[in-house]
PDB file of C-alpha atoms in Angstrom:
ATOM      1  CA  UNK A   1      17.612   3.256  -7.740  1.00 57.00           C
ATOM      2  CA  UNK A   2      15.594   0.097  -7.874  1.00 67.00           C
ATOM      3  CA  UNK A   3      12.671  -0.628  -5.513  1.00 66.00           C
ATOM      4  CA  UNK A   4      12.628  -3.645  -4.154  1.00 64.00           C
ATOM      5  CA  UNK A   5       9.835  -6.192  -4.837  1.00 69.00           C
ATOM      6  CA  UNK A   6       7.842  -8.033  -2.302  1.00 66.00           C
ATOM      7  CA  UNK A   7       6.306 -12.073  -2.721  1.00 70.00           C
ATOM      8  CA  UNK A   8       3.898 -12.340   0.396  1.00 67.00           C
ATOM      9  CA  UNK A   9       1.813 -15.327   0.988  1.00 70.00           C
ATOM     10  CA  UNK A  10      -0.592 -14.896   3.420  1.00 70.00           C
ATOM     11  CA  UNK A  11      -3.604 -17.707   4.522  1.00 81.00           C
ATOM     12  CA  UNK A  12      -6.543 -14.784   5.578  1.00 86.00           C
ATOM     13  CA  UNK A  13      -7.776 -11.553   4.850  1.00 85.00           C
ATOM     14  CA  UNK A  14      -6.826 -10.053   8.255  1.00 86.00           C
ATOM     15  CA  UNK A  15      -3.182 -10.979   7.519  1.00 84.00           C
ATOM     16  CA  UNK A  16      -2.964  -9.383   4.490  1.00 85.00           C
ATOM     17  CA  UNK A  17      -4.093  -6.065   5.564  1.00 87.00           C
ATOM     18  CA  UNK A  18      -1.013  -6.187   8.508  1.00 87.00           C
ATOM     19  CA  UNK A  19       1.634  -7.131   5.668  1.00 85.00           C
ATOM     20  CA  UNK A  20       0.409  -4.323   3.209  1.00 87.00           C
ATOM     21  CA  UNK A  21       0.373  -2.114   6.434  1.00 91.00           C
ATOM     22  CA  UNK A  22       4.153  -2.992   7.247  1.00 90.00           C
ATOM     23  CA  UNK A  23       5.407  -2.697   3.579  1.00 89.00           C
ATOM     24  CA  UNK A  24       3.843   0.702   3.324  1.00 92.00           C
ATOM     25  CA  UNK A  25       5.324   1.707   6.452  1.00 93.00           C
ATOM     26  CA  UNK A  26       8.289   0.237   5.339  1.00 92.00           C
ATOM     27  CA  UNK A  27       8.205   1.907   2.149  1.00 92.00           C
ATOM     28  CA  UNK A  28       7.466   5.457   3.525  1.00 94.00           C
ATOM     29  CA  UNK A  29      10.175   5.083   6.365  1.00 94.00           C
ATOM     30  CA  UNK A  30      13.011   3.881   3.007  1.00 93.00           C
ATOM     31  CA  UNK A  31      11.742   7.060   0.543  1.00 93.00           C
ATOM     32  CA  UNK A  32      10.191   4.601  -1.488  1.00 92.00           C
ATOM     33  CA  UNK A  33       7.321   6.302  -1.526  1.00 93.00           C
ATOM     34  CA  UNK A  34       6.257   9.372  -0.205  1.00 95.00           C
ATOM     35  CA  UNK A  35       2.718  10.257   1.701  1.00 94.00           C
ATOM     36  CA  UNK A  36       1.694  12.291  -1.113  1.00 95.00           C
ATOM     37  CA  UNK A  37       2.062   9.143  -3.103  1.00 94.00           C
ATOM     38  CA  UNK A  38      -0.112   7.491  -0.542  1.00 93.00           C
ATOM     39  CA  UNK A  39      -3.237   9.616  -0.700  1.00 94.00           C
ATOM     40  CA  UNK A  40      -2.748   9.726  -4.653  1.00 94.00           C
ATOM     41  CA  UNK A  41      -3.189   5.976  -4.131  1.00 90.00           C
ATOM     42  CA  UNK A  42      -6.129   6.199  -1.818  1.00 91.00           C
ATOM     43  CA  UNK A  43      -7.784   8.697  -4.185  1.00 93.00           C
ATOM     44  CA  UNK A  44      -7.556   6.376  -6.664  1.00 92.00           C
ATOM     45  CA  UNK A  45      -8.892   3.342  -4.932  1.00 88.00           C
ATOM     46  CA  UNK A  46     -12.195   5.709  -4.033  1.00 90.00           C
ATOM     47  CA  UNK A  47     -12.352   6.496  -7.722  1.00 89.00           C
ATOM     48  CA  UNK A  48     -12.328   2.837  -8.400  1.00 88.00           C
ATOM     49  CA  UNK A  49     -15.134   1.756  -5.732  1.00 86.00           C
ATOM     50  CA  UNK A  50     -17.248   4.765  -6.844  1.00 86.00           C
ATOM     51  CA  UNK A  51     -17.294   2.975 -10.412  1.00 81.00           C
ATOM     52  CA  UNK A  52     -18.246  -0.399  -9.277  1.00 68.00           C
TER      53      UNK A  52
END
């Protein structure tokens, strides 16, 4: 199974947020990705933060 990729252009900050909120959605709602992948993810991105 392939995932399908996504090209999103997108003219403020605001706007971005909503399309990554859709293609998560998205993704959950297709098995693309699961919401234990999700709070791997966010994990992660607190791990990352915490370093800067």
């Amino acid at each position: 199974m392939t995932k399908p990729t996504f090209s999103i252009l997108v003219d403020t900050e605001e706007n971005t947020n909503l399309a990554i909120q859709q293609l998560t959605q998205i993704a959950l709602e297709e098995g693309i990705i699961t919401q234990e992948d999700l709070e791997k993810m966010d994990e992660k991105k607190r791990e990352l933060v915490n370093v800067q």
